[in-house]
Tab-separated table of C-alpha atoms in Angstrom:
chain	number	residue	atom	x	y	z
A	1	UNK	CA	0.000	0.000	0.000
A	2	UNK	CA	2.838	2.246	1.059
A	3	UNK	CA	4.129	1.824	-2.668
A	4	UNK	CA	1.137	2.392	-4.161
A	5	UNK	CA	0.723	5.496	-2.690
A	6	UNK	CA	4.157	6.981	-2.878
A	7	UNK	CA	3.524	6.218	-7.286
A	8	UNK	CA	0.328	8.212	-6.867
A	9	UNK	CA	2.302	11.305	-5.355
A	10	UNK	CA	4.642	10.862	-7.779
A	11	UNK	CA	2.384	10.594	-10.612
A	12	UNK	CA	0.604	13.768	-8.972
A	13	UNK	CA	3.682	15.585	-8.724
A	14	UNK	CA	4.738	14.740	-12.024
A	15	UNK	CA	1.697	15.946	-13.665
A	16	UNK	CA	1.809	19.614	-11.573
A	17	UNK	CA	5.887	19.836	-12.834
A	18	UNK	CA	4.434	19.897	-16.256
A	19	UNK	CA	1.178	22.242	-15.726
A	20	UNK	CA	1.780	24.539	-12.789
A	21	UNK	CA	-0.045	26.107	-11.585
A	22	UNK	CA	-3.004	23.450	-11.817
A	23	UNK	CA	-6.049	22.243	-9.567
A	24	UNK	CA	-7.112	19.204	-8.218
A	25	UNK	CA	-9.624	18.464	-10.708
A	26	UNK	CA	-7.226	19.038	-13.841
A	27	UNK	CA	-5.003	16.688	-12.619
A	28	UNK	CA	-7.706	13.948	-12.418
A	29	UNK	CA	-8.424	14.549	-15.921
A	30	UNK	CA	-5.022	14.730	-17.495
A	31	UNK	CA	-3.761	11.655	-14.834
A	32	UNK	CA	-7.091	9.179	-14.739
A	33	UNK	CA	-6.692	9.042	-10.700
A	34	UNK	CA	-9.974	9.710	-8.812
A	35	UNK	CA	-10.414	12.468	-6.566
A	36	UNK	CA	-10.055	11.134	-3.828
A	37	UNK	CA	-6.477	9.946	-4.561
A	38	UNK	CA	-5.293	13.023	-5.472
A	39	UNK	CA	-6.741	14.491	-2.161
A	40	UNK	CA	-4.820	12.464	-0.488
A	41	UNK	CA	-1.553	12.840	-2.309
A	42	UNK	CA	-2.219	16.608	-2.052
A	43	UNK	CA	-2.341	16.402	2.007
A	44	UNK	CA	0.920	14.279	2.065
A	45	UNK	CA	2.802	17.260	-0.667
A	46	UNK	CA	1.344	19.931	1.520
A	47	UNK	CA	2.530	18.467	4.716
A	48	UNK	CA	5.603	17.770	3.492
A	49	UNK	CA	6.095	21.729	2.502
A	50	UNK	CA	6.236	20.665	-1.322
A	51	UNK	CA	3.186	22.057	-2.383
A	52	UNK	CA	0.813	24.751	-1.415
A	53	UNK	CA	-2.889	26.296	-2.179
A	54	UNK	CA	-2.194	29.852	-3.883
A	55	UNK	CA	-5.277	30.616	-5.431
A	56	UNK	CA	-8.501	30.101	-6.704
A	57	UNK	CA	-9.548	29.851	-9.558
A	58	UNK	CA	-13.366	29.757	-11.851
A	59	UNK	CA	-13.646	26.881	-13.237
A	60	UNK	CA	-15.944	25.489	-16.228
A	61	UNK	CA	-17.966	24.053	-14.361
A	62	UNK	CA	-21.114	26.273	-13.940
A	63	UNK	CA	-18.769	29.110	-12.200
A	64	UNK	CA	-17.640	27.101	-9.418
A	65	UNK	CA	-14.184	27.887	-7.832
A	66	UNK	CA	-11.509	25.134	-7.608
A	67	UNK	CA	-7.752	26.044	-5.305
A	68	UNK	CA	-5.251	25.727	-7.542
A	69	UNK	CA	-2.027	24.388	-6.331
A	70	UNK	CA	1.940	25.241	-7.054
A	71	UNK	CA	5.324	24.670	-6.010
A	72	UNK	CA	6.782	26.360	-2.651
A	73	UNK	CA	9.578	27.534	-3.866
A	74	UNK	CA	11.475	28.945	-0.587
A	75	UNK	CA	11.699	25.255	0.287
A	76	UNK	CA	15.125	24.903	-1.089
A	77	UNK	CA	17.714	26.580	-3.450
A	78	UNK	CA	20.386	24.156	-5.823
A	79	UNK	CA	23.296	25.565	-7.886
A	80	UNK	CA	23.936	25.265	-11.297
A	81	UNK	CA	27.557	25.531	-12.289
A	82	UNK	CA	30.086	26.134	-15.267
A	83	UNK	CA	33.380	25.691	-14.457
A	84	UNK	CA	35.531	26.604	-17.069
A	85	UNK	CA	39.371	26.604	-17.315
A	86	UNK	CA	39.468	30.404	-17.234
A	87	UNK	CA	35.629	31.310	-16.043
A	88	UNK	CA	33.196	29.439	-13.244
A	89	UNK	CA	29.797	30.398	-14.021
A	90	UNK	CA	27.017	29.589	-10.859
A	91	UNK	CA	23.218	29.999	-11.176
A	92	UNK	CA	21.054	29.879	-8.384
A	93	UNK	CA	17.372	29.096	-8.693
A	94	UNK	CA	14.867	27.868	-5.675
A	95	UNK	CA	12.681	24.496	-5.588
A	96	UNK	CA	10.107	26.319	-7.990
A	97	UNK	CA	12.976	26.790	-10.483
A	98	UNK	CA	12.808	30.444	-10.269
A	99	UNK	CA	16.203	32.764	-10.565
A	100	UNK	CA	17.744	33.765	-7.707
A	101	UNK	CA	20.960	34.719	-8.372
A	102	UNK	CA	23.790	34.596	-10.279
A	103	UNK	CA	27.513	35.278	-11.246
A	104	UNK	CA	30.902	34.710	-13.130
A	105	UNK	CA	34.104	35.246	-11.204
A	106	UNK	CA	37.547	33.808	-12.561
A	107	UNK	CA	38.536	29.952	-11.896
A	108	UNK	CA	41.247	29.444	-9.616
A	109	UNK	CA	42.893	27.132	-12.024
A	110	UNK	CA	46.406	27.367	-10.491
A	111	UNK	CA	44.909	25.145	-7.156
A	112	UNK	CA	45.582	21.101	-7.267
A	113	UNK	CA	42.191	19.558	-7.400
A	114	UNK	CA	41.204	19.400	-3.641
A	115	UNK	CA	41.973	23.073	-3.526
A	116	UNK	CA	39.853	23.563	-6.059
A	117	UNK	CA	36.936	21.608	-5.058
A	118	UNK	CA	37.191	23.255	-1.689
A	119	UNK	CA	37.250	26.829	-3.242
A	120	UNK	CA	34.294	26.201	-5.422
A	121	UNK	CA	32.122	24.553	-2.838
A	122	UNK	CA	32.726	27.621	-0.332
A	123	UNK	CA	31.775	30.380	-2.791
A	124	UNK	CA	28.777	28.320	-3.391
A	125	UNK	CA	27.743	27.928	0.243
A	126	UNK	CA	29.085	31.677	1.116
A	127	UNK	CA	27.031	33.166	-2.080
A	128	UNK	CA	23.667	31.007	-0.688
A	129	UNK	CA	23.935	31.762	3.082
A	130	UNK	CA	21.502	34.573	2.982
A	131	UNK	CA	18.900	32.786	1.119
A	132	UNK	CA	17.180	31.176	3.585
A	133	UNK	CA	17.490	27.149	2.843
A	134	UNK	CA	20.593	26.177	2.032
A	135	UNK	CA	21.952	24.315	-0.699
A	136	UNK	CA	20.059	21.310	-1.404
A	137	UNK	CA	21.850	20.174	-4.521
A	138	UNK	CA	24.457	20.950	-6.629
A	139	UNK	CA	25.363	20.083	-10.312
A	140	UNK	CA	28.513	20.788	-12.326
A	141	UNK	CA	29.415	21.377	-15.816
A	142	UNK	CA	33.338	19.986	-16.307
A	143	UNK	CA	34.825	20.757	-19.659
A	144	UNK	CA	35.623	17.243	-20.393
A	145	UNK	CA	34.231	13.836	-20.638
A	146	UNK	CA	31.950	12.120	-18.117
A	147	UNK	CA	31.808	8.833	-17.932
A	148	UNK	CA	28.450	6.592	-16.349
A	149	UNK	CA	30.688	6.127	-13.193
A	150	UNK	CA	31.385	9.916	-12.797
A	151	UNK	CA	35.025	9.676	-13.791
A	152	UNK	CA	35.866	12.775	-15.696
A	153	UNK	CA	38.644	12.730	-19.181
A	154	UNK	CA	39.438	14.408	-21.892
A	155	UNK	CA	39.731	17.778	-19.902
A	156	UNK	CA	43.190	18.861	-20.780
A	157	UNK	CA	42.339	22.572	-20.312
A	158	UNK	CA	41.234	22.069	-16.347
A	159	UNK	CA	43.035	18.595	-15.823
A	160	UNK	CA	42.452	18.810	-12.240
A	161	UNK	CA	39.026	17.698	-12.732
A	162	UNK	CA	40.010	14.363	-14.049
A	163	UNK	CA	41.273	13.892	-10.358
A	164	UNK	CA	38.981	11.328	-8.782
A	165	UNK	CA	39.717	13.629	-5.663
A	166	UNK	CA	38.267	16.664	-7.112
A	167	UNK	CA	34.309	15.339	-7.500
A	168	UNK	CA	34.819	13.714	-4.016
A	169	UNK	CA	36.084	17.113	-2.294
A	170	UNK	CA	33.184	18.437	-3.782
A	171	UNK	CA	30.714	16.371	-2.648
A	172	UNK	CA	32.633	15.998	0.660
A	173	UNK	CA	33.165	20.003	1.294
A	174	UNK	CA	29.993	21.115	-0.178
A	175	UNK	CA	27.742	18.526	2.143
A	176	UNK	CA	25.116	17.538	-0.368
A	177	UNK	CA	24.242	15.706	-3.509
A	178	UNK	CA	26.637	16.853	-6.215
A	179	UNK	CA	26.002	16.013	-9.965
A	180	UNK	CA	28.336	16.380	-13.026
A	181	UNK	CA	28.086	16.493	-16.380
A	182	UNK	CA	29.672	17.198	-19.617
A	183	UNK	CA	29.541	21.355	-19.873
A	184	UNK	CA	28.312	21.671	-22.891
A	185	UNK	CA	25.565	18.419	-22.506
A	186	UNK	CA	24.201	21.303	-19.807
A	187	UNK	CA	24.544	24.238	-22.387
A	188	UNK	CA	22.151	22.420	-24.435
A	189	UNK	CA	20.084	21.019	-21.464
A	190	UNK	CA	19.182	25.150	-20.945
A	191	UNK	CA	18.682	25.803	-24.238
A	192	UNK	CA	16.261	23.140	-24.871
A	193	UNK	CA	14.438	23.981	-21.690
A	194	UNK	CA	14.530	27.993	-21.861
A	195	UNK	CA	16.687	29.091	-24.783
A	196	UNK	CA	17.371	28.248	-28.726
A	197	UNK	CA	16.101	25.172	-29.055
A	198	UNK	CA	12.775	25.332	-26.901
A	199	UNK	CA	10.399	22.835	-28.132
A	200	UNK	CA	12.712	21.080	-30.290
A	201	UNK	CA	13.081	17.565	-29.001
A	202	UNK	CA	15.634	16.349	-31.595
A	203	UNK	CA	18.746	19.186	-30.993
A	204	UNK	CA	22.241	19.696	-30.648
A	205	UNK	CA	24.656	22.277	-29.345
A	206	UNK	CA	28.176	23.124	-30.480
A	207	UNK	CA	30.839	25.133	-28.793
A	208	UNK	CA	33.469	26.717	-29.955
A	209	UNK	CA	36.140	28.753	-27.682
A	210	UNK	CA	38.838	27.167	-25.872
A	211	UNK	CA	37.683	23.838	-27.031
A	212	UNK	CA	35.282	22.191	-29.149
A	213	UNK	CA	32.561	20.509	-28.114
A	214	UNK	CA	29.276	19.468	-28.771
A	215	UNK	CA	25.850	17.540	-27.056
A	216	UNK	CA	23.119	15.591	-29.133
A	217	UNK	CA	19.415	15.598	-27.583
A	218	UNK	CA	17.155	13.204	-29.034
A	219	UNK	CA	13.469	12.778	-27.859
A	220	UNK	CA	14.598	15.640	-25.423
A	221	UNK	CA	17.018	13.085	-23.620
A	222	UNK	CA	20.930	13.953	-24.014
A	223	UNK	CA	22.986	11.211	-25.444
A	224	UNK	CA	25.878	10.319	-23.480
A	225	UNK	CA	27.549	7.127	-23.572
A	226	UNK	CA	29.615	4.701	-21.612
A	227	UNK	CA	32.389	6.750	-21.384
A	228	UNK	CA	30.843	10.006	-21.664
A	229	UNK	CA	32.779	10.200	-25.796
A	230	UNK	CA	29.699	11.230	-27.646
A	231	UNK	CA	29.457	14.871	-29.489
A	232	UNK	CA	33.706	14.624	-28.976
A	233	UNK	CA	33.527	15.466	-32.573
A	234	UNK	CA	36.411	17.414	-31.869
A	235	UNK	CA	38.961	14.474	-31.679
A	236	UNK	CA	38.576	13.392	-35.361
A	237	UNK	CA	41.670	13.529	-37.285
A	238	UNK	CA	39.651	15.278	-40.198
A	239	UNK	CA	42.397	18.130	-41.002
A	240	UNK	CA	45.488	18.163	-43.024
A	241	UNK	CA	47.992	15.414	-42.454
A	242	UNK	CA	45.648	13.664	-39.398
A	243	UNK	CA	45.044	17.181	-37.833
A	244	UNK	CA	42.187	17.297	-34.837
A	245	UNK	CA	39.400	19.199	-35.671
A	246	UNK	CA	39.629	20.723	-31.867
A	247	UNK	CA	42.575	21.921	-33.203
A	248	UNK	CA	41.391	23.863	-36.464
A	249	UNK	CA	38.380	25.705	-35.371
A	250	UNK	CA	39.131	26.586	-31.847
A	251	UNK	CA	40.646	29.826	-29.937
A	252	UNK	CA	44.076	28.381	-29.202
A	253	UNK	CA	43.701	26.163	-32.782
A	254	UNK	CA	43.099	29.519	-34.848
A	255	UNK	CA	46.214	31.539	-33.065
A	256	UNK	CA	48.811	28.217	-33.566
A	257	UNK	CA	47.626	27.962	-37.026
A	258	UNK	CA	47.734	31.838	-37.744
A	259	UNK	CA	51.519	31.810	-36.620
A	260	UNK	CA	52.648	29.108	-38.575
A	261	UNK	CA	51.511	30.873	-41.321
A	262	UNK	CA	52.654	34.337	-40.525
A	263	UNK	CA	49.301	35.744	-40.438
A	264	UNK	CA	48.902	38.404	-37.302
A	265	UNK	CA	46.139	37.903	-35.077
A	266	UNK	CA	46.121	39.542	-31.965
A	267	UNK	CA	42.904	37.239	-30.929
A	268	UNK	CA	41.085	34.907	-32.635
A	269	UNK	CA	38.016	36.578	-33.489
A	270	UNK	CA	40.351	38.595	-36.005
A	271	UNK	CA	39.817	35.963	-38.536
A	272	UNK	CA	36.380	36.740	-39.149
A	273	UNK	CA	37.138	40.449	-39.637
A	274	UNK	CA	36.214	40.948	-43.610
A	275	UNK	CA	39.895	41.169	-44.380
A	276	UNK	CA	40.501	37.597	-43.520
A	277	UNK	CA	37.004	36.791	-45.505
A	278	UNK	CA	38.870	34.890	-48.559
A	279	UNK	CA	42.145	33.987	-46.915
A	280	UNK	CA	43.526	30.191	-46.541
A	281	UNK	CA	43.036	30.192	-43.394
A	282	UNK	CA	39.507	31.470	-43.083
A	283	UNK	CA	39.003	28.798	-45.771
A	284	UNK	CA	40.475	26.307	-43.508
A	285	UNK	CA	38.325	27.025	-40.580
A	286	UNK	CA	34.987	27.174	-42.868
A	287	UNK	CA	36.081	23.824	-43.685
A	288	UNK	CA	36.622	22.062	-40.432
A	289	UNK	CA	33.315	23.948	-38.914
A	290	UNK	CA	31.436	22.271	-41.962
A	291	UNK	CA	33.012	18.893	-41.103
A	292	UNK	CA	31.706	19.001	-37.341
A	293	UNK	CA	28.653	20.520	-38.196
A	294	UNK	CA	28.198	17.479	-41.061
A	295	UNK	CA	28.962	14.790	-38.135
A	296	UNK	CA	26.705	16.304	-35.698
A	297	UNK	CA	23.566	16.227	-38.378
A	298	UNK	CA	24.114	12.761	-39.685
A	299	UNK	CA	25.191	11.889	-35.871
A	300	UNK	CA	21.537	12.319	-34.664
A	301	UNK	CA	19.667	14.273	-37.379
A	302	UNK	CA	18.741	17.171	-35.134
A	303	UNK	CA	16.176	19.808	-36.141
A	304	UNK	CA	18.209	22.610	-34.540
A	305	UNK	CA	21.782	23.404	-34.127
A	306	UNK	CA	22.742	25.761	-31.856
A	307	UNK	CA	26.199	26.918	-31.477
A	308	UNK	CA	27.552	28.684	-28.331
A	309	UNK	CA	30.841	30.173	-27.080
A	310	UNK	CA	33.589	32.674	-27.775
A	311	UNK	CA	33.982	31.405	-31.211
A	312	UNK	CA	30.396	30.959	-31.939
A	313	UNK	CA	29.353	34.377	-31.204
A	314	UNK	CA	31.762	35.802	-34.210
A	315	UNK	CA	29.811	33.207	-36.906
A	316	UNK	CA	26.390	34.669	-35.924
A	317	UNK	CA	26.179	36.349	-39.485
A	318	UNK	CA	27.578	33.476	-40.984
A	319	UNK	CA	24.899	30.974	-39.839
A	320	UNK	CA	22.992	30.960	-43.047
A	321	UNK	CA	25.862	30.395	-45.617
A	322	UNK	CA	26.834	27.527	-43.601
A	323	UNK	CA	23.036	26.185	-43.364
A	324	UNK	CA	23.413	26.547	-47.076
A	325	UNK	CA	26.471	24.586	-47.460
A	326	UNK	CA	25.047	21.562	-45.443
A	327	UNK	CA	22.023	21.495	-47.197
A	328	UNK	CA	23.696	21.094	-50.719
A	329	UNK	CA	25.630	18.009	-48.787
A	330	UNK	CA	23.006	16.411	-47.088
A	331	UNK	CA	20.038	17.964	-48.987
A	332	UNK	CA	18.325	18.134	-45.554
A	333	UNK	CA	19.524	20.336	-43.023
A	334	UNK	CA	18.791	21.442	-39.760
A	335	UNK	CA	18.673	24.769	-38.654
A	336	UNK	CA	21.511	26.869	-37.163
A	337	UNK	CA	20.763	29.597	-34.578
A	338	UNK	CA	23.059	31.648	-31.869
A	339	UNK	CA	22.793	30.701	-28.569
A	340	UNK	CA	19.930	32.598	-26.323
A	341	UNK	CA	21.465	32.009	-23.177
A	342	UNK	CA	24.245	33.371	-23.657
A	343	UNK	CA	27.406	32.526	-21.857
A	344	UNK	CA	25.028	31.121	-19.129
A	345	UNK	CA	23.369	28.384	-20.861
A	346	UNK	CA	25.421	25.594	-19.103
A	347	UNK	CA	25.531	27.041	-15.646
A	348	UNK	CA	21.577	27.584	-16.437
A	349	UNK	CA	21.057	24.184	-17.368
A	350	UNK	CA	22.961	22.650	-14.725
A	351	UNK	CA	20.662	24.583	-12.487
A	352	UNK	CA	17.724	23.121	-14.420
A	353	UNK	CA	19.452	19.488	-13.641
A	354	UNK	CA	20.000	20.335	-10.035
A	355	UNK	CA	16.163	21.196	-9.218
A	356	UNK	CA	14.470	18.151	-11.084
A	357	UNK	CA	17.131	15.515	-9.361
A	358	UNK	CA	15.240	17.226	-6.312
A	359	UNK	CA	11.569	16.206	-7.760
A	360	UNK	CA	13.180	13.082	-8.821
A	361	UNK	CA	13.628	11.953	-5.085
A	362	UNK	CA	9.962	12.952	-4.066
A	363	UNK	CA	8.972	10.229	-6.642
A	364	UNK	CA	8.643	12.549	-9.953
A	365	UNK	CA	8.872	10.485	-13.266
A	366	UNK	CA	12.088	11.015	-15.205
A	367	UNK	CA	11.988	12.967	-18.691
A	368	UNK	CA	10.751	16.337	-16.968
A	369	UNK	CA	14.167	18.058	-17.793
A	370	UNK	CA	16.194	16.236	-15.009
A	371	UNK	CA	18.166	12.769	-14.960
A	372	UNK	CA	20.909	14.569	-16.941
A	373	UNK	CA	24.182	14.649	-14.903
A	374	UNK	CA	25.931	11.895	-13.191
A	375	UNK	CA	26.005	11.325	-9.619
A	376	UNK	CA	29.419	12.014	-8.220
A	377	UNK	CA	30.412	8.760	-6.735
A	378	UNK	CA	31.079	8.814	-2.412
């Protein structure tokens, strides 16, 4: 009895996540449960200080006045974060998924990766101490490869994270659930749920910066693999004599390639200045990008693209030449659009992964935006 009751909150739960604010008698309809079981469930979510009566509201039913019900959302606050090798990015929202708060300060990339753990779990707690509840979850975007056990690779730019001791020290210093994720399977997570690619349940997201990386949504679920490798587009050897694609298209890439050939750049955005339109190694670059952007569309056939990062934002009036290009290879092609989020869309999405691992433990059925990250191991 005890189970069948904890599947009816959840189903109840569930079905306000998706329609709040909603009444009693809506969710009967939409769920099939009588009204009397959702009564019940109600009392327990109320009690519990998950749910509360706000207002009321007429319904169709000759006038009458039904209480609808919503989310208390001063019942707990979770952290989103985007920790980059040069920039951590933190978004704080409460249990209703409202905004609270957020910021960018600089990483403290010179710390071993205890150090670091410890750093980043005290500017979380010192940044949420005035918010009431404290932290009830945490999840973090790592610019590297995560892996179903939580162990983190391919992060050469922040290698600290691929110390076992660095998601531990997190999880040990910061008291509470931490999850991780790839940082750019979060970018898209946000801009699927609030961004770019809202409604679009077949989407991916590439970013270009420091590195190159990219996530593939299908059914609104993010792909990720054994071993975390999928969307590492940027490890084909797809360039001149067996060159990396990371290395083509990204900041670092562009500069390297720009002094072997004598061209001066002072940054890498300078290549898309109009003077560099026609030169090799714009040419080169419009070549690679096509090459990941042809692997991500025959990798999941998305109907959206979006691209993100320092990169990215130079290409924004370039989108539709390279939409072009793709089409006349594929003859289909999906379309490419900016990011909306902004730099924030991972540390948003993590936040977005944070809250629903919350409804998750009160019984809430997966495929409501959560169930993303991994679970940093004890």
């Amino acid at each position: 009895m005890t189970d069948l009751r904890e599947a009816n909150r959840g189903a109840v739960l569930s079905d306000l996540l998706l329609h709040r604010p909603t009444t009693r008698t809506a969710i009967a309809q939409r769920t099939g449960l009588s009204a009397a079981t959702i009564s019940r469930a109600v009392e327990v979510l109320v009690a519990d200080g998950v749910v509360r009566e706000v207002s009321e509201v007429v319904s169709a039913n000759r006038g009458r006045r039904a209480v609808a019900l919503d989310l208390v959302g001063e019942r707990s606050v979770v952290a989103g974060v985007d920790l980059g090798a040069s920039a951590t990015r933190v978004v704080l929202v409460d249990f209703a998924g409202s905004e609270l708060r957020r910021w960018e300060q600089p990483t403290r990339s010179d710390l071993p990766a205890a150090d670091l753990a410890d750093w980043l779990a005290g500017m979380l707690t010192d940044r949420s101490a005035d918010l009431g509840a404290g932290l009830a979850a945490v999840s973090v975007g790592l610019p590297g490869a995560v892996a179903e056990s939580g162990a983190v690779s391919n992060a050469p730019n922040l290698p600290q994270v691929m110390d076992p001791g660095f998601v531990t020290g997190l999880r040990r210093a910061g008291g509470v659930g931490v999850r991780v994720d790839n940082d750019v399977n979060y970018a898209l997570l946000g801009e699927q749920r609030r961004g770019a690619a809202a409604h679009a349940g077949d989407a991916a997201m590439v970013t270009i910066g420091a590195g190159l990386g990219a996530a593939l949504a299908i059914d609104g679920r993010i792909l990720h693999g054994r071993h975390g490798l999928i969307g590492e587009f940027g490890q084909l050897p797809a360039g001149p004599m067996g060159t990396r694609l990371e290395h083509m298209v990204t900041g670092p890439g562009i500069l390297r390639r720009a002094e072997e050939a004598g061209v001066p750049l002072a940054r890498p955005q300078d290549l898309f200045a109009e003077e560099h339109r026609l030169s090799p190694l714009r040419t080169q670059f419009d070549h690679a990008l096509q090459i990941v952007l042809t692997a991500v569309a025959v990798a999941s056939e998305p109907e959206v693209v979006v691209l993100g990062g320092g990169i990215a934002d130079s290409l924004a009036g370039d989108l539709d030449r390279y939409q072009a290009t793709l089409g006349a290879t594929l003859q289909v092609a999906p379309r490419l659009v900016p990011a909306e989020l902004g730099a924030f869309s991972g540390a948003i999405g993590a936040a977005i992964d944070a809250v629903h691992s919350l409804y998750a433990d009160l019984g809430a059925e997966p495929g409501l935006g959560g169930g993303h990250g991994r679970s940093a191991a004890s």
